[in-house]
PDB file of C-alpha atoms in Angstrom:
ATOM      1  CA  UNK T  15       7.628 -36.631 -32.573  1.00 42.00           C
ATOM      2  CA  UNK T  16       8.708 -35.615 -29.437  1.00 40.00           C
ATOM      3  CA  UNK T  17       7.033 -36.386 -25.956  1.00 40.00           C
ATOM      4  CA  UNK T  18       6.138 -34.100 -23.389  1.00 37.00           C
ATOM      5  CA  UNK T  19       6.786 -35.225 -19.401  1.00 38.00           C
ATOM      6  CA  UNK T  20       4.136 -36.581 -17.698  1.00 37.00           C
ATOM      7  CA  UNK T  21       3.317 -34.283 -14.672  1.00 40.00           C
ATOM      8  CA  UNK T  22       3.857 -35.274 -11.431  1.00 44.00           C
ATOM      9  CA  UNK T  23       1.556 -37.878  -9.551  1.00 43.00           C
ATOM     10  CA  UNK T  24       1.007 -34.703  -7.256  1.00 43.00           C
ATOM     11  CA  UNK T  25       0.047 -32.568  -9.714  1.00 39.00           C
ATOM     12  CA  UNK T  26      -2.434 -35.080 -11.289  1.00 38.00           C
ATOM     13  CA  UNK T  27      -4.106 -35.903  -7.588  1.00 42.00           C
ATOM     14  CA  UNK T  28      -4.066 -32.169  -7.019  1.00 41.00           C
ATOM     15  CA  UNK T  29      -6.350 -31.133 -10.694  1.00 36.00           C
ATOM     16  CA  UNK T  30      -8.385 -34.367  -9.948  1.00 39.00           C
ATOM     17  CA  UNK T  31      -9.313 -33.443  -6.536  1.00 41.00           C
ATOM     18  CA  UNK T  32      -9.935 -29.924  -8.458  1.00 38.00           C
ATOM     19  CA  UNK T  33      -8.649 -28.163  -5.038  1.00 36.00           C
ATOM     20  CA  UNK T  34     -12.458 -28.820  -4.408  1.00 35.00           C
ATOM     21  CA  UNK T  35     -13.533 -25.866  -3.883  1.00 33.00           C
ATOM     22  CA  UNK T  36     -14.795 -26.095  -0.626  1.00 37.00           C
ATOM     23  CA  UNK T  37     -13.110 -24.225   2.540  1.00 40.00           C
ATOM     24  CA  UNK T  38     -10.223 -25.873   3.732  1.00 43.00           C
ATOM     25  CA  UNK T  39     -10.048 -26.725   7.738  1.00 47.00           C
ATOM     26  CA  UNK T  40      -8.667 -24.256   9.812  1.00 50.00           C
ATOM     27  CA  UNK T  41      -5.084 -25.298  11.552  1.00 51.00           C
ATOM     28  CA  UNK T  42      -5.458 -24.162  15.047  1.00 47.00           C
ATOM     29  CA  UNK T  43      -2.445 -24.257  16.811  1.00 42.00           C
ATOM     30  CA  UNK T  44      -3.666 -23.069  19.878  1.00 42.00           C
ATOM     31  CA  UNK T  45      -5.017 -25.768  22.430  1.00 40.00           C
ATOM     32  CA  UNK T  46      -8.932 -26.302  22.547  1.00 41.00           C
ATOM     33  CA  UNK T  47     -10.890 -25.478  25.937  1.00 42.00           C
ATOM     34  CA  UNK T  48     -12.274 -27.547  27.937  1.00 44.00           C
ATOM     35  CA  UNK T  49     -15.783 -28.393  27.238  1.00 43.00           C
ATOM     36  CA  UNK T  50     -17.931 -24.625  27.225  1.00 44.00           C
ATOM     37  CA  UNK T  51     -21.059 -23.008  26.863  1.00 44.00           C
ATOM     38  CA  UNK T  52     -20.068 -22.520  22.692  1.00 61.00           C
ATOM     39  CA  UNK T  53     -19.446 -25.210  20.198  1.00 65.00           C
ATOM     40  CA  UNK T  54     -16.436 -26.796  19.976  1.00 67.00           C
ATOM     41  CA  UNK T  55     -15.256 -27.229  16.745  1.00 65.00           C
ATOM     42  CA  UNK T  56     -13.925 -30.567  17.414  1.00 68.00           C
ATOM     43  CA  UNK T  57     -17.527 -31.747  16.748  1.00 78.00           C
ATOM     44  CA  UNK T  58     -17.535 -31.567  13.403  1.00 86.00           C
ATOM     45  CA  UNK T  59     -14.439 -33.876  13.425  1.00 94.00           C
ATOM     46  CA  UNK T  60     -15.647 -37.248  11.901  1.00 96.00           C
ATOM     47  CA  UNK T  61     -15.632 -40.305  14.513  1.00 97.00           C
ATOM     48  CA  UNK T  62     -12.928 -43.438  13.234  1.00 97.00           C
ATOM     49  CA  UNK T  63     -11.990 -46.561  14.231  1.00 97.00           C
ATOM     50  CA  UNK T  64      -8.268 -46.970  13.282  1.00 97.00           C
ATOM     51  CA  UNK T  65      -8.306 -50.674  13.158  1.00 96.00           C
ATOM     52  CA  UNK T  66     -10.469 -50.208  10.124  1.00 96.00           C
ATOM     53  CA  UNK T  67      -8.957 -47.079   8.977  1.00 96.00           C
ATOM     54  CA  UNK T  68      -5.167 -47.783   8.732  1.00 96.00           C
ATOM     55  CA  UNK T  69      -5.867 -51.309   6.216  1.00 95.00           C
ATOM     56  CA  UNK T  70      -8.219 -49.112   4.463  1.00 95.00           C
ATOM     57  CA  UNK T  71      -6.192 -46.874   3.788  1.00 95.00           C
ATOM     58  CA  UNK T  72      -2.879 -48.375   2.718  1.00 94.00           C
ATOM     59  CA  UNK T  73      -1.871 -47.992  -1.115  1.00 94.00           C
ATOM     60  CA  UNK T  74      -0.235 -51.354  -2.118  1.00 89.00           C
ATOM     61  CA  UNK T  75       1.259 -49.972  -5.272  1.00 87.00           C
ATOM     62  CA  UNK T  76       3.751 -47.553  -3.089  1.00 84.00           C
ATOM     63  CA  UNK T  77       1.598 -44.244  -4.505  1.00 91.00           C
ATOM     64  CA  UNK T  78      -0.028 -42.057  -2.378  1.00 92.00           C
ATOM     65  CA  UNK T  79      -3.271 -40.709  -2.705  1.00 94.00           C
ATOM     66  CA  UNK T  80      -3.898 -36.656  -1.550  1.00 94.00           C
ATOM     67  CA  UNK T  81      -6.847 -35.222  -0.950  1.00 88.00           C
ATOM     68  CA  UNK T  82      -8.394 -32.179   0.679  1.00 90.00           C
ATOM     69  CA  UNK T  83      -7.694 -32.923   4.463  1.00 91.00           C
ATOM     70  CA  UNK T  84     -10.412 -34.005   6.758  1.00 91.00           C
ATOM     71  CA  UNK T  85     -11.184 -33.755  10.238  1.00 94.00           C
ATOM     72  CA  UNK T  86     -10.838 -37.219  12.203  1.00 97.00           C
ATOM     73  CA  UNK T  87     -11.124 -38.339  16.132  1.00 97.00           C
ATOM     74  CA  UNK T  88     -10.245 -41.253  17.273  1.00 98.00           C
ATOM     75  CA  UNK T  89      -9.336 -43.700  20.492  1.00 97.00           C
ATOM     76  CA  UNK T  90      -5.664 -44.582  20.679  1.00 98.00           C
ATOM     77  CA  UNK T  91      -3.237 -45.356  23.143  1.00 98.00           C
ATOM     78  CA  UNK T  92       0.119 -43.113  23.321  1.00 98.00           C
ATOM     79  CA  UNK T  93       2.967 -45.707  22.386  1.00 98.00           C
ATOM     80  CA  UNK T  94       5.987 -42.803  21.575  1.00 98.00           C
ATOM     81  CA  UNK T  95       5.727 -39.606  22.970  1.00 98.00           C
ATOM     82  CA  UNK T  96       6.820 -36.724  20.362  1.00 98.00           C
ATOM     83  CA  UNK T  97      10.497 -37.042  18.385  1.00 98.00           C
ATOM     84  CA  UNK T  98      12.133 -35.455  15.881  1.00 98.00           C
ATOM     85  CA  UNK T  99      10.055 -36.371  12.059  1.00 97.00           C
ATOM     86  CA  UNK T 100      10.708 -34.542   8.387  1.00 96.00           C
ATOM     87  CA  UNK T 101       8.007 -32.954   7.381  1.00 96.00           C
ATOM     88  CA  UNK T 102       9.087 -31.713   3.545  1.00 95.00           C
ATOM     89  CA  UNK T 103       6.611 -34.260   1.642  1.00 94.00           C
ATOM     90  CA  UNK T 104       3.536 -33.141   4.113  1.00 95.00           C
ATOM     91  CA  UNK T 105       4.642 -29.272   4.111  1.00 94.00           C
ATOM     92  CA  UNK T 106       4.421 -29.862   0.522  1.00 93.00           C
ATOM     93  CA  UNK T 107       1.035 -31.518  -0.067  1.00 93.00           C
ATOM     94  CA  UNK T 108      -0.715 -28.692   2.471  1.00 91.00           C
ATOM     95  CA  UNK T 109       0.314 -25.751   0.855  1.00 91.00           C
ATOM     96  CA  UNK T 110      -0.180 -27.153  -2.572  1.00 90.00           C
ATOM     97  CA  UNK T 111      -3.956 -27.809  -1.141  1.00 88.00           C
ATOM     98  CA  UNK T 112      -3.958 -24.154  -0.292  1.00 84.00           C
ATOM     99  CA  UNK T 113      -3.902 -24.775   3.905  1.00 84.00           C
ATOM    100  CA  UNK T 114      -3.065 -21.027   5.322  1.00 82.00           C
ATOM    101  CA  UNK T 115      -1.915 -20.687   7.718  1.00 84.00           C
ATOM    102  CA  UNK T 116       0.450 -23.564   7.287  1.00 87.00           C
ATOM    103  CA  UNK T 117       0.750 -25.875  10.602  1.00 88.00           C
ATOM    104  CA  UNK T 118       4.232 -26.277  11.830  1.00 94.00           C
ATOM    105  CA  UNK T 119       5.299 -29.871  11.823  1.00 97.00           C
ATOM    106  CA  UNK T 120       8.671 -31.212  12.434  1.00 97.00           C
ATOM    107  CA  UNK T 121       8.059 -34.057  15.018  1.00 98.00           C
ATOM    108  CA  UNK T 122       6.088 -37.274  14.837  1.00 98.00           C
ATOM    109  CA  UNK T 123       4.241 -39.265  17.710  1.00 98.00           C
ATOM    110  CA  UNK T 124       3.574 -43.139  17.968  1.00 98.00           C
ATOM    111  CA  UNK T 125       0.189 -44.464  18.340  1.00 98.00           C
ATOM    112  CA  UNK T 126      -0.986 -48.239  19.711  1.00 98.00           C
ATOM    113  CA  UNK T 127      -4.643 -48.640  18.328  1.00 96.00           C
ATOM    114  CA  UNK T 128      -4.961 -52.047  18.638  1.00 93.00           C
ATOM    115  CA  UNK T 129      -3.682 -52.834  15.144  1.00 87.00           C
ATOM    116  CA  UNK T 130      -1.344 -55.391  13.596  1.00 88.00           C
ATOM    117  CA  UNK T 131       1.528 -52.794  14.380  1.00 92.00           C
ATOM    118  CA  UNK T 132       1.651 -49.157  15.778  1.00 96.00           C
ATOM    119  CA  UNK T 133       1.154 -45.972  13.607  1.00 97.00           C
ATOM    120  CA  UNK T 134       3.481 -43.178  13.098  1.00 97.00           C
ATOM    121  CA  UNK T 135       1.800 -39.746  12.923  1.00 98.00           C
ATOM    122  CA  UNK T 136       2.687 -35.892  12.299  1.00 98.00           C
ATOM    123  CA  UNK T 137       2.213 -33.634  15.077  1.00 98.00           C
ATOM    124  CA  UNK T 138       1.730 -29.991  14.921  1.00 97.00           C
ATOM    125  CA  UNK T 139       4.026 -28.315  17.508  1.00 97.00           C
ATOM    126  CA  UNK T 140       1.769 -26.974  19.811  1.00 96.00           C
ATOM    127  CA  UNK T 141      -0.227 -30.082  20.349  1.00 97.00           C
ATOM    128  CA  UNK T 142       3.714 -31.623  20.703  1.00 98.00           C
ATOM    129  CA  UNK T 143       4.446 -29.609  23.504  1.00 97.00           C
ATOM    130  CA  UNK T 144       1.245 -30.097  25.377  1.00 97.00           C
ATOM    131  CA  UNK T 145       1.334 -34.051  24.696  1.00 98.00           C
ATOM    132  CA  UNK T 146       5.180 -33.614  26.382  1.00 97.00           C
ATOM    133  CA  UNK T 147       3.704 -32.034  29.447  1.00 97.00           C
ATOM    134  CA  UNK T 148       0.351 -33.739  30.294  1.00 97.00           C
ATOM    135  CA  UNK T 149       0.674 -37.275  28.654  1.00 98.00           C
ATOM    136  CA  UNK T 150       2.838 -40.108  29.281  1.00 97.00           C
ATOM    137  CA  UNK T 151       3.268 -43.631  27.002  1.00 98.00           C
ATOM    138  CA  UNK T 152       0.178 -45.917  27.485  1.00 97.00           C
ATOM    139  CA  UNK T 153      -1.885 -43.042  28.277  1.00 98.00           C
ATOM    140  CA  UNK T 154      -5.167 -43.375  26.537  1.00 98.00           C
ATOM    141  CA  UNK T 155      -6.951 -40.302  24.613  1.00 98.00           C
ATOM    142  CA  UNK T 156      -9.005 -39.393  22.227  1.00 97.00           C
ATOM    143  CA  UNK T 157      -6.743 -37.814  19.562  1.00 98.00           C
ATOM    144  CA  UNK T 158      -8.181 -35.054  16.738  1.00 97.00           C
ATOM    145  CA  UNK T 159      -5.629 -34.654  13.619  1.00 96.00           C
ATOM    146  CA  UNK T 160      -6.545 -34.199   9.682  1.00 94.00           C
ATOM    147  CA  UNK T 161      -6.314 -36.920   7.438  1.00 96.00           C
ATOM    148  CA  UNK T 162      -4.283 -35.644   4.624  1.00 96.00           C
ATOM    149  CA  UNK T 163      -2.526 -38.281   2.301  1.00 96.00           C
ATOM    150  CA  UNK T 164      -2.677 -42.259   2.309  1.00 96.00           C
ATOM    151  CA  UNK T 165       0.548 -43.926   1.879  1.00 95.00           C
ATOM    152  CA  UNK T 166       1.976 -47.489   2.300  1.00 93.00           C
ATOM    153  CA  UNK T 167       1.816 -47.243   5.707  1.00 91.00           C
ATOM    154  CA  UNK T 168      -1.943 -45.976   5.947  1.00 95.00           C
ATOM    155  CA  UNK T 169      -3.428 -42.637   6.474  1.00 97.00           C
ATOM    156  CA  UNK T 170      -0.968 -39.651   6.971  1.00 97.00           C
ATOM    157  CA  UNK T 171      -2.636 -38.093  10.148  1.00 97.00           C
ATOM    158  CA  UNK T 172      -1.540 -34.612  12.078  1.00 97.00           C
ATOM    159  CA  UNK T 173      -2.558 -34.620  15.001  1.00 97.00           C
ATOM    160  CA  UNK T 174      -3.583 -31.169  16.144  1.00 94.00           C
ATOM    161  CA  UNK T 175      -5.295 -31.809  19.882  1.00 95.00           C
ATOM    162  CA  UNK T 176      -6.384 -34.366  22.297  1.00 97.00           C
ATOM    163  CA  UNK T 177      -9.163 -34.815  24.673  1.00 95.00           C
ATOM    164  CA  UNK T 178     -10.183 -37.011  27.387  1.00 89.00           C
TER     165      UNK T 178
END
């Protein structure tokens, strides 16, 4: 009898989470106006605490766990401003969840939340660029990014803007 391969742990997470079905978040690259007279759609990002967030979120067994990104904002302090970060794995998980158009994300930033030790996260270019220009380290924001995969390390988070 012969055996078939198993298919890939992506592939699996990808027909569980049944691409759900439900619209995908929009990946705007362009910087969000100050506070107007029209929503912002930064609202509908769901409020997190990181301390509880990153332990939640690690997988122990060195898996990772995909699902259809969410919107998250959160209080952290700017430990690493924006360097150089391969992006194959994440370019790889967002347009296998059907995100279009895809973000561009080739650098990484460094975030102190008050944890047992800082957290690495993606950062789409143009939110790089501004964070080069108007922040410096131990400034303090409120950051927005998507929650895409969970990994060893905790949640993979892009960062796509920051606030006050």
């Amino acid at each position: 009898m012969s055996q078939r391969p198993l298919p890939s742990t992506l592939t699996i997470l990808a027909l569980a989470c049944g691409l759900l079905a439900a619209p995908l978040p929009a990946w705007n690259a362009e910087p969000i106006p100050a506070a107007s007279s029209k929503s912002d759609p930064r609202d509908s990002y769901r409020s997190v605490q990181l301390q509880e967030l990153v332990p939640a979120s690690r997988m122990t067994d060195g898996r990772r766990a995909i699902f259809a990104p969410t919107g998250v904002r959160f209080q952290a302090r700017l430990a690493q401003g924006p360097s150089p970060q391969k992006a194959e794995y994440l370019q790889q998980v967002m347009s296998m969840m059907g995100i279009s158009p895809l973000p561009k994300v080739s650098q990484r930033i460094v975030l102190d939340y008050g944890g047992d030790k800082p957290l690495a996260a993606y950062v789409e270019e143009s939110a790089a660029g501004r964070i080069s220009q108007e922040l410096k380290v131990g400034d303090s924001r409120t950051f927005y990014a998507y929650h895409v995969y969970n990994n060893r390390q905790g949640p993979a988070l892009v960062i796509t803007s920051f606030g006050n």
